Structures are given as structure tokens and as C-alpha cells.
Coordinates of C-alpha atoms in Angstrom, one line a residue:
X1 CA 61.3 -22.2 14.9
X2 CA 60.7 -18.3 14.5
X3 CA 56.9 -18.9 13.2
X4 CA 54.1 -17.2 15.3
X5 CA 51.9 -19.7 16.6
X6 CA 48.3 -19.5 14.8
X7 CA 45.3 -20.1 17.4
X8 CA 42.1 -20.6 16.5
X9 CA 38.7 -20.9 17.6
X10 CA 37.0 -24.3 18.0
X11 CA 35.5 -26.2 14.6
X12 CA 32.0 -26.0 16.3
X13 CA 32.1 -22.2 17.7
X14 CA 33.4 -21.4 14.0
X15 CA 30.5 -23.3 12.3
X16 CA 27.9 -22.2 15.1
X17 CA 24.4 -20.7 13.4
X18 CA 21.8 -19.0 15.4
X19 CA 18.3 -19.2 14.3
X20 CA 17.9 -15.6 13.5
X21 CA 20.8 -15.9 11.1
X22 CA 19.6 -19.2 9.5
X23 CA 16.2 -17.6 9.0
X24 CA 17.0 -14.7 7.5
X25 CA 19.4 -16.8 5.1
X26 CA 16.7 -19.3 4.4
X27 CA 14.1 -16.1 4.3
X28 CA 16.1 -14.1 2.3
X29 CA 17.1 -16.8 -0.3
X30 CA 13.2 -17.7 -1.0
X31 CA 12.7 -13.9 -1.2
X32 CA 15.4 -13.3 -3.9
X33 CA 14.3 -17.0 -5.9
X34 CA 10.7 -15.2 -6.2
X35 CA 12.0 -12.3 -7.5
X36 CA 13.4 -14.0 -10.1
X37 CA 10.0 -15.6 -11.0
X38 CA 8.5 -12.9 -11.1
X39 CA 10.9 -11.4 -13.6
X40 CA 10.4 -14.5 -15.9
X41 CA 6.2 -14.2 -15.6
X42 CA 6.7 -10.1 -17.0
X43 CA 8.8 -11.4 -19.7
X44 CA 5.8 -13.7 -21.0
X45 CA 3.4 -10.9 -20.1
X46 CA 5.0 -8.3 -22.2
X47 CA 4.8 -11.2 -25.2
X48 CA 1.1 -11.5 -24.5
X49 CA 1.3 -15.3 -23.3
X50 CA -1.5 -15.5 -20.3
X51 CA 0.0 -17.3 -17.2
X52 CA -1.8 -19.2 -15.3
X53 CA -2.8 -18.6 -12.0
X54 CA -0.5 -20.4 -9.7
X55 CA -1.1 -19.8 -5.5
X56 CA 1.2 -20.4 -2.7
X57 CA 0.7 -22.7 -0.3
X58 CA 0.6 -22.8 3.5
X59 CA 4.0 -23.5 4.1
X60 CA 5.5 -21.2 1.6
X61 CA 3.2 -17.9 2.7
X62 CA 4.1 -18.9 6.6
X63 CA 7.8 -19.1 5.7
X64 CA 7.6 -15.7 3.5
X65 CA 5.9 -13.8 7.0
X66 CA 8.4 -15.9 8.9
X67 CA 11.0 -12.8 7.3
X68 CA 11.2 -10.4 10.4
X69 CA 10.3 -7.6 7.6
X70 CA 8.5 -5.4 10.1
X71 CA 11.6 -4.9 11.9
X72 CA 13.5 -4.6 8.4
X73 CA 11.4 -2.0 7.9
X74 CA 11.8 -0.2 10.5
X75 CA 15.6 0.1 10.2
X76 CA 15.0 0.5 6.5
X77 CA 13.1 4.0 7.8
X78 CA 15.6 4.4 10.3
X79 CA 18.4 4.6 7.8
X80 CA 16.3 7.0 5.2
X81 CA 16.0 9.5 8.2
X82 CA 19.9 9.7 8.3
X83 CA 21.2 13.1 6.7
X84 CA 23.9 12.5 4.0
X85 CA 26.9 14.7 3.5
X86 CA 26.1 17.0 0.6
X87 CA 28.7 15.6 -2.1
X88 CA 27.2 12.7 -1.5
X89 CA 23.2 13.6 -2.1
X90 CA 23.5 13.6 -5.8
X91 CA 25.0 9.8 -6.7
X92 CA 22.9 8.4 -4.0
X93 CA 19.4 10.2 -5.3
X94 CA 21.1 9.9 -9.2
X95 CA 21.4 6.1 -9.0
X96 CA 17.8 6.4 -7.6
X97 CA 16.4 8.0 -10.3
X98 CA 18.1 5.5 -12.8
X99 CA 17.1 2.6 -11.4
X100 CA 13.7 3.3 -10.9
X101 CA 12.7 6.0 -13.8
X102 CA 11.8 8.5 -11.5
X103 CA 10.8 12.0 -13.2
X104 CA 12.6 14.7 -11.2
X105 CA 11.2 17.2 -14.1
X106 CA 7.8 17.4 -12.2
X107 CA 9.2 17.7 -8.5
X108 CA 8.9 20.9 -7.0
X109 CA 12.2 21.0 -6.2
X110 CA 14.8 19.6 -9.2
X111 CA 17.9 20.1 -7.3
X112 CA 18.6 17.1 -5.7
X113 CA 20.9 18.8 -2.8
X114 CA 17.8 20.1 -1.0
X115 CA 17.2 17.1 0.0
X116 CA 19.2 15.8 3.2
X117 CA 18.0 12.3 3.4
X118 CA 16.1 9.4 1.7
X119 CA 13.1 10.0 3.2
X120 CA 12.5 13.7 2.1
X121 CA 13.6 12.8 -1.1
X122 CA 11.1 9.9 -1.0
X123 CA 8.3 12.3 -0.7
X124 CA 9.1 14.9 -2.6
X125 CA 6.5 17.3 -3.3
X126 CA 5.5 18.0 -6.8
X127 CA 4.9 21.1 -9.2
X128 CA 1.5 22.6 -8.5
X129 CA 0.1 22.0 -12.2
X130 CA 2.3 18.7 -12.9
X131 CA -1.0 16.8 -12.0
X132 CA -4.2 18.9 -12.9
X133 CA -7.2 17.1 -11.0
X134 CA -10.2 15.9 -13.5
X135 CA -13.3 18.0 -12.9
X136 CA -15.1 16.1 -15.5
X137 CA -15.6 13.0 -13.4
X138 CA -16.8 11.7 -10.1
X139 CA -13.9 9.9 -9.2
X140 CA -11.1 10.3 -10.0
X141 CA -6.3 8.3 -9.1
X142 CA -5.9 9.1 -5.2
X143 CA -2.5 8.3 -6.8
X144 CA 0.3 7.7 -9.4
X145 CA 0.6 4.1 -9.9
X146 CA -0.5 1.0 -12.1
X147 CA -4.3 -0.7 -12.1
X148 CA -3.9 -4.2 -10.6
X149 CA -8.0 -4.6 -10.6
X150 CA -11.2 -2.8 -10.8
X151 CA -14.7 -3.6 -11.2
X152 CA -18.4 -4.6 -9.1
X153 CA -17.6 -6.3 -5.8
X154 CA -18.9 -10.2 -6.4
X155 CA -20.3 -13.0 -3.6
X156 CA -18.1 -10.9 -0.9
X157 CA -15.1 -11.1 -2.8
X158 CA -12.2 -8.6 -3.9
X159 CA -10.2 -9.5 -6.9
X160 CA -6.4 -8.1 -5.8
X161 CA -5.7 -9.4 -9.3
X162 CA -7.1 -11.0 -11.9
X163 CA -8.2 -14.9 -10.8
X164 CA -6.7 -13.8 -7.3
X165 CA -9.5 -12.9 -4.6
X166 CA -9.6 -11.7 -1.0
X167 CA -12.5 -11.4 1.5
X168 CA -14.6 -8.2 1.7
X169 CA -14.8 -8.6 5.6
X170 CA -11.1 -9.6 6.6
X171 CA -9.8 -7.0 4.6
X172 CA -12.1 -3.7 6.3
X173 CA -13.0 -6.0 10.1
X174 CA -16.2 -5.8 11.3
X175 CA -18.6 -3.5 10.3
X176 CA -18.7 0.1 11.9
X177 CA -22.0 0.9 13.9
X178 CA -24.6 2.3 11.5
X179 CA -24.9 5.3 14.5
X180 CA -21.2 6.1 13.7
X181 CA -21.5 6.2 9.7
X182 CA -25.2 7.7 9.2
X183 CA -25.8 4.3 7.8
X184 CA -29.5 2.4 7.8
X185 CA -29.5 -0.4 10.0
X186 CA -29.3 -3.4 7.3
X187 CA -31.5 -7.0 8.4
X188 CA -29.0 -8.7 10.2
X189 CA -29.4 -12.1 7.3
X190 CA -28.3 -9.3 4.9
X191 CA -24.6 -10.7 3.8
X192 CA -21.3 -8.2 5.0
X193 CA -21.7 -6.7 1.3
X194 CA -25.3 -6.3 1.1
X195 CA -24.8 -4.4 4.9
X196 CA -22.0 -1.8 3.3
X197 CA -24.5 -0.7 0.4
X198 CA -26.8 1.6 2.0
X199 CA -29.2 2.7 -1.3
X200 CA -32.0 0.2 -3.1
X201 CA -30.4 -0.4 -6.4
X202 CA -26.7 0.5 -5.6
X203 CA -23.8 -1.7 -6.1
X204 CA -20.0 -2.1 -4.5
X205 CA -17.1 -1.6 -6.9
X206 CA -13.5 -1.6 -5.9
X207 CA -10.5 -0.5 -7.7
X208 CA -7.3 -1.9 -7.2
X209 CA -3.5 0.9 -7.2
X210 CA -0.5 -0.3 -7.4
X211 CA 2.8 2.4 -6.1
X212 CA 6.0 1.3 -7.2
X213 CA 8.9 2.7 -6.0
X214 CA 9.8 5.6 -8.7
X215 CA 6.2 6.6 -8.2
X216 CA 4.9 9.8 -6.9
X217 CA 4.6 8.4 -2.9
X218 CA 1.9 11.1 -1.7
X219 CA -1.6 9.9 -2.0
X220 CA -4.7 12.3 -2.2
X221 CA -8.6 12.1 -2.1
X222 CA -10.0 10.4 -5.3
X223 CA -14.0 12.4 -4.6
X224 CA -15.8 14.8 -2.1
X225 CA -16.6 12.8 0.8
X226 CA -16.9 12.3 4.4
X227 CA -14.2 10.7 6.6
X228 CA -16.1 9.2 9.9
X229 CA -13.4 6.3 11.1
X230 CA -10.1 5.0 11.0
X231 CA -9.0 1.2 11.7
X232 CA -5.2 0.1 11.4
X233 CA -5.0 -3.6 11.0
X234 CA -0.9 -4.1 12.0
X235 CA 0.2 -7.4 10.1
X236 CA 3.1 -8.5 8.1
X237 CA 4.9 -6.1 5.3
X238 CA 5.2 -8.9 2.4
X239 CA 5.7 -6.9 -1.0
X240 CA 2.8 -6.0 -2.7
X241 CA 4.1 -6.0 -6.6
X242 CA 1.7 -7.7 -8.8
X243 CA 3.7 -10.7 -9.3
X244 CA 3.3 -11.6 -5.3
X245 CA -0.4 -10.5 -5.5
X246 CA -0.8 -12.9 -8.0
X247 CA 0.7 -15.2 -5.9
X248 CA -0.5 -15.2 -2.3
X249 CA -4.0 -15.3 -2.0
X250 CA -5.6 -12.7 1.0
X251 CA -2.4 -10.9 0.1
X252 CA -3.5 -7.5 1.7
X253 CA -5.7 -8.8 4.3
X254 CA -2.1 -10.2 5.9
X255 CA -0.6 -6.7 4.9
X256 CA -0.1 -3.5 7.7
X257 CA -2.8 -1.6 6.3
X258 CA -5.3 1.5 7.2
X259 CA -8.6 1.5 6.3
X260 CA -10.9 4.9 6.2
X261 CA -14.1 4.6 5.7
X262 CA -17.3 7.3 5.9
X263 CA -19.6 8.5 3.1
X264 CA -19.9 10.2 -0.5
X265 CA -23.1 11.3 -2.0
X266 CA -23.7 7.8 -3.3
X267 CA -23.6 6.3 -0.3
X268 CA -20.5 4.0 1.5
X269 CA -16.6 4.9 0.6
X270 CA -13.4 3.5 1.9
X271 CA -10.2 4.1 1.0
X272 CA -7.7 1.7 2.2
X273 CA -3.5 2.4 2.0
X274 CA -1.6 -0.9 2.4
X275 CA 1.7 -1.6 3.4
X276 CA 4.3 -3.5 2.3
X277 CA 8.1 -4.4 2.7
X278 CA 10.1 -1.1 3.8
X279 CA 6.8 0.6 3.8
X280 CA 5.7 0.1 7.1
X281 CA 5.3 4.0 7.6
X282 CA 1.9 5.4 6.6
X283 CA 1.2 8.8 7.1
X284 CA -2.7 9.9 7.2
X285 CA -2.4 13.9 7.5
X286 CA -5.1 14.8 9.8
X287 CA -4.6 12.0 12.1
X288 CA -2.0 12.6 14.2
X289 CA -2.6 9.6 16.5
X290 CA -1.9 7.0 14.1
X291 CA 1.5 4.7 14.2
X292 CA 2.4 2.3 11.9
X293 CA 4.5 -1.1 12.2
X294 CA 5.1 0.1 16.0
X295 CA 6.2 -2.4 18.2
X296 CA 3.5 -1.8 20.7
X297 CA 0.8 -3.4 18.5
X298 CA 0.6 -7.7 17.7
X299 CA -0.3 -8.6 14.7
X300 CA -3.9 -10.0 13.8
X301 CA -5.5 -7.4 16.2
X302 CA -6.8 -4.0 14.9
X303 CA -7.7 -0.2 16.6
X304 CA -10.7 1.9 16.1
X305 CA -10.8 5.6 16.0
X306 CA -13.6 7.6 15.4
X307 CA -13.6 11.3 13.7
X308 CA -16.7 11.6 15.0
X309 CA -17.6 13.4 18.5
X310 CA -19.6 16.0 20.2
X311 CA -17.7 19.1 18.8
X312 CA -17.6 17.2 15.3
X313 CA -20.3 15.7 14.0
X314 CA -19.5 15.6 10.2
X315 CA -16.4 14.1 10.8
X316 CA -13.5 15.0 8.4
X317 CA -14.7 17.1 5.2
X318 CA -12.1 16.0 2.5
X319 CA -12.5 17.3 -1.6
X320 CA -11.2 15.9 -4.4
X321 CA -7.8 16.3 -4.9
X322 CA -7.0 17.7 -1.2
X323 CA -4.0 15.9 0.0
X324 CA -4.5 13.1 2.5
X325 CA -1.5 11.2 3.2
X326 CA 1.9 9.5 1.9
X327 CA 4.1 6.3 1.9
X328 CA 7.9 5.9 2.7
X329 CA 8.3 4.2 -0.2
X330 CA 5.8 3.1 -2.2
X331 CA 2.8 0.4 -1.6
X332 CA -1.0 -0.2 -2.6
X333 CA -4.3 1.9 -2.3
X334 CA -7.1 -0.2 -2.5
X335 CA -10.9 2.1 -3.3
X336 CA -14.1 0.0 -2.2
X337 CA -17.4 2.1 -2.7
X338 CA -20.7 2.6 -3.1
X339 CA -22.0 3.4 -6.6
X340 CA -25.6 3.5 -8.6
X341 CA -25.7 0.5 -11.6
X342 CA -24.5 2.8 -14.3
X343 CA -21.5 3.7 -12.8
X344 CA -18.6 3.0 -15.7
X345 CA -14.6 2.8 -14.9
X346 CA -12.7 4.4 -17.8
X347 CA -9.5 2.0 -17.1
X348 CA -7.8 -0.8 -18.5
X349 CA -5.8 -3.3 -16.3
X350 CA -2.2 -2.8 -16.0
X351 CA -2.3 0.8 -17.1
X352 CA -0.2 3.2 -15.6
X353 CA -2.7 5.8 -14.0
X354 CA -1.1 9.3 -12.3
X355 CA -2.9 11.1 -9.9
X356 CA -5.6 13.3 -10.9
X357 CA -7.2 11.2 -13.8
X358 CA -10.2 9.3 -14.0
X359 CA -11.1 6.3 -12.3
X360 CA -14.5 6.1 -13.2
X361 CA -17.8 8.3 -13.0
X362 CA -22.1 7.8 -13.6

């Protein structure tokens, strides 16, 4: 007669789900089952079996971007910005390190209480001669990372990885006015790839950069050129490791990405940084006016800016080597350009590349 009595909520207020929660479960459960598959398709890799090339279908890319990553991203950067308590700096970073196989013996800073948060520890700078910058060749990494693809640009298609294509002209938009570039005006029956090459006798290559998370996150310029324009394409931030680029076909032209384009002494260059999930945040150093995975843009729309004007008509002078910009995390760089025949790449795909090594030269 002394027990308490026990209320409780309603059978159907306990059992309630909101959508949100049932599509981050469903979301998240699909997300963590393709990890999984991706795990068992490096084993067989790594014992040299070839795996077939096996695409997703509609329904399973619309219920992947169905994940709210952008906004997971954005409390993903949210939470790196937060300063830890210093006891606390070194297991966090430590566990980091471990998990990931991140060199600390090449950061300019080794101590890992300089750094108060995630994020600066993220992009950590590194020693000036840890990566020495090839004078030998033309071109040369923008970045640490691991060769997903290179080679000639085919039938205005981009091979993300091997088997696995995109379109040349949904991943940079619309061509940029010739006036704006310096360009020739091409025929107008001339294909979008026949318009980029601007010399008789030139061809398009790409090259293909892969930024996992233990990698060096800054990204520099890979040859002497000219930066004219910028256009940010806001879109989803699905994860761009290999074994989801093998997978999704048009992988990066769903991505968040931000395309610069302008001119070397061959002719057209681009270089294009790509986001992915908990990298919405690209940093390009002399543009102050971009914003990535902001709110205030929709996806499948894009922005223009020119570095061109009045007071500037070269636009932005970059060299090799000079820094340009840096991830939150870690993501893709994706080189389309503008070449003479004999230009060689002195890669192999799947090699680990670090920044300031050849990519390729005439």
C-alpha cells in the first residue's frame, strides 16, 4: 500500500517518430552499411582482384543526398571552432593522429597544446622545407593526397575513377565569356571541350586528388598561371573517398565545389576544390567574398565572380607553389587543363602524391 504510483506517458507519444529522426536513422544506417562495403572492396584491392564497376541507382543516390549533411557539416565546423581546455588538447589531437596516421614530425608546430581547437589543428601549417616544390616540371601536387585519375579529357567526359565518368560541362557550368578569359571565340558547332582548348593541336587532360583526412588540408598552386574567375556550385556534401566515387556516378558534379578557372602559358587551366561530408568549408585565400555550404544559397544554382575589372586586368597572378587555399577537413582537387600532345603525367593511379611533386610536364 506504501508503493509510489508509477505514471507514464501514453504507448503512442512513447513510440512517436518524427521524420527528421526516421531519416537520419534510415540515412545514417545506409551510410554506415556502405562503409562497410567499401572496407570489403580495399580488402580485394590490396590482393590485386579487380572489382567490377558497380553504380548506384536513382533511388539509392536520392536517399544518400536525402542525409541533411550540409547542415551536419555545418555543426561538424561549428564544434571544431570550440576551444578545448588545455589537458584535454593532447588525447583529443593524439587519438587523431592514431587513427588517421597523421605526421606531426613535418608540422610547424609539433606541440600539440598550441593548438586550441579542431579546426587550427586541422590546418596546421607545415615546416618550410617539409615539401620542397619541383622546379624540374611544369606541373606539379596542388596537394598531399592519393591519384584517383588522370589522363586526356575523352568525348566530353571526366573519369572521377577508373570506368566511372562525369560531364565536362556539369561539372565547370557554362562556359565563361571568351572577353573575360582572353579566349578566341570558338565556332559555336565546336563541342564544350573543343571550346575550352584555345591552341590548334592542344589537348584537355585532367587529373584526379584525393585528401583524406590525415592529409596535409592546405592546398597550393600546381603551375604559373592566371586566375580570371571564380564559380561556387553549392550542392550536396556526399563523401568523396574512392570507394563512393566509384560508386555514384557525376559524383562531384552533385558535390559543393569551387571551380577557378583562367590561363597558363599553354592555354586553359582550372583548378577545382570539391567538397564533401564535414567539409563544407573551403577557403580560397584571395577571395574574401566567397561562402561555402551557407544557408543563403539553394542547391543546383551557381555564382559568378570575376577577378577581372578596370583596376585589374590580369586578374590574380599565382606561381607555383604560392599558397591558395585550404579544407576543414579533407576533400578532392580536381586539375582540368590545357596542354600540347606531348604532354606526359609521371603518375600511377592510387599513388600517394604530397604536395610539391610532379604531376606531369612537356
Amino acid at each position: 500500500t506504501d508503493r509510489k504510483k508509477l505514471h507514464t506517458a501514453p504507448l503512442g507519444q512513447v513510440f512517436r517518430l518524427r521524420p527528421f529522426h526516421v531519416l537520419i536513422a534510415t540515412g545514417g544506417g545506409y551510410a554506415g552499411y556502405r562503409k562497410y562495403e567499401d572496407y570489403k572492396l580495399e580488402q580485394l584491392e590490396k590482393r590485386g582482384i579487380e572489382v567490377p564497376v558497380k553504380l548506384a541507382s536513382e533511388w539509392e543516390v536520392a536517399l544518400y543526398k536525402s542525409v541533411p549533411t550540409r547542415l551536419l557539416s555545418r555543426a561538424w565546423g561549428r564544434l571544431n571552432q570550440v576551444e578545448l581546455p588545455t589537458w584535454l588538447r593532447k588525447p583529443v589531437y593524439s587519438l587523431y593522429i592514431w587513427t588517421f596516421g597523421v605526421n606531426m614530425k613535418e608540422a610547424a608546430v609539433e606541440d600539440l597544446h598550441h593548438y586550441r581547437n579542431l579546426s587550427e589543428f586541422f590546418r596546421r601549417k607545415l615546416k618550410p622545407q617539409a615539401r620542397p616544390v619541383c622546379c624540374l616540371h611544369s606541373v606539379i601536387s596542388p596537394s598531399d593526397g592519393k591519384i584517383l585519375n588522370f589522363g586526356q579529357v575523352k568525348n566530353c567526359e571526366v573519369e572521377q575513377v577508373k570506368g566511372v565518368t562525369y560531364s565536362l560541362e556539369s561539372f565547370l557550368g557554362p562556359r565563361i565569356s571568351t572577353e573575360e578569359l582572353h579566349f578566341s571565340q570558338a565556332p559555336p558547332g565546336n563541342s564544350f571541350q573543343q571550346q575550352l582548348v584555345t591552341k590548334e593541336g592542344n589537348e584537355l587532360y585532367h587529373c584526379v586528388i584525393y585528401l583524406a583526412p590525415g592529409d596535409y588540408h592546405c592546398f597550393h598552386s600546381p603551375t604559373d598561371w592566371r586566375v580570371s574567375h571564380r564559380r561556387h556550385f553549392p550542392g550536396s556534401l556526399m563523401s568523396v573517398n574512392p570507394g563512393v566515387a566509384r560508386w555514384i556516378k557525376e559524383l562531384f558534379c552533385h558535390n559543393e565545389r569551387v571551380v577557378l578557372t583562367g590561363d597558363w602559358k599553354h592555354g586553359f587551366f582550372s583548378l577545382t576544390a570539391v567538397g564533401a561530408t564535414n567539409v563544407g568549408s573551403i577557403r580560397i585565400y584571395f577571395d574574401q567574398d566567397l561562402h561555402t555550404n551557407s544557408p543563403c544559397y539553394s542547391k543546383g544554382s551557381y555564382n559568378d565572380f570575376s577577378f577581372i575589372s578596370n583596376n585589374n586586368k590580369e586578374g590574380i597572378p599565382m606561381r607555383k607553389g604560392e599558397h591558395l587555399g585550404e579544407f576543414n577537413l579533407g576533400s578532392t582537387i580536381v586539375l582540368i587543363f590545357e596542354a600540347p600532345k606531348d604532354f606526359k603525367f609521371h603518375l600511377k593511379a592510387g599513388q600517394k602524391i604530397r604536395f610539391g611533386e610532379a604531376l606531369g610536364s612537356l
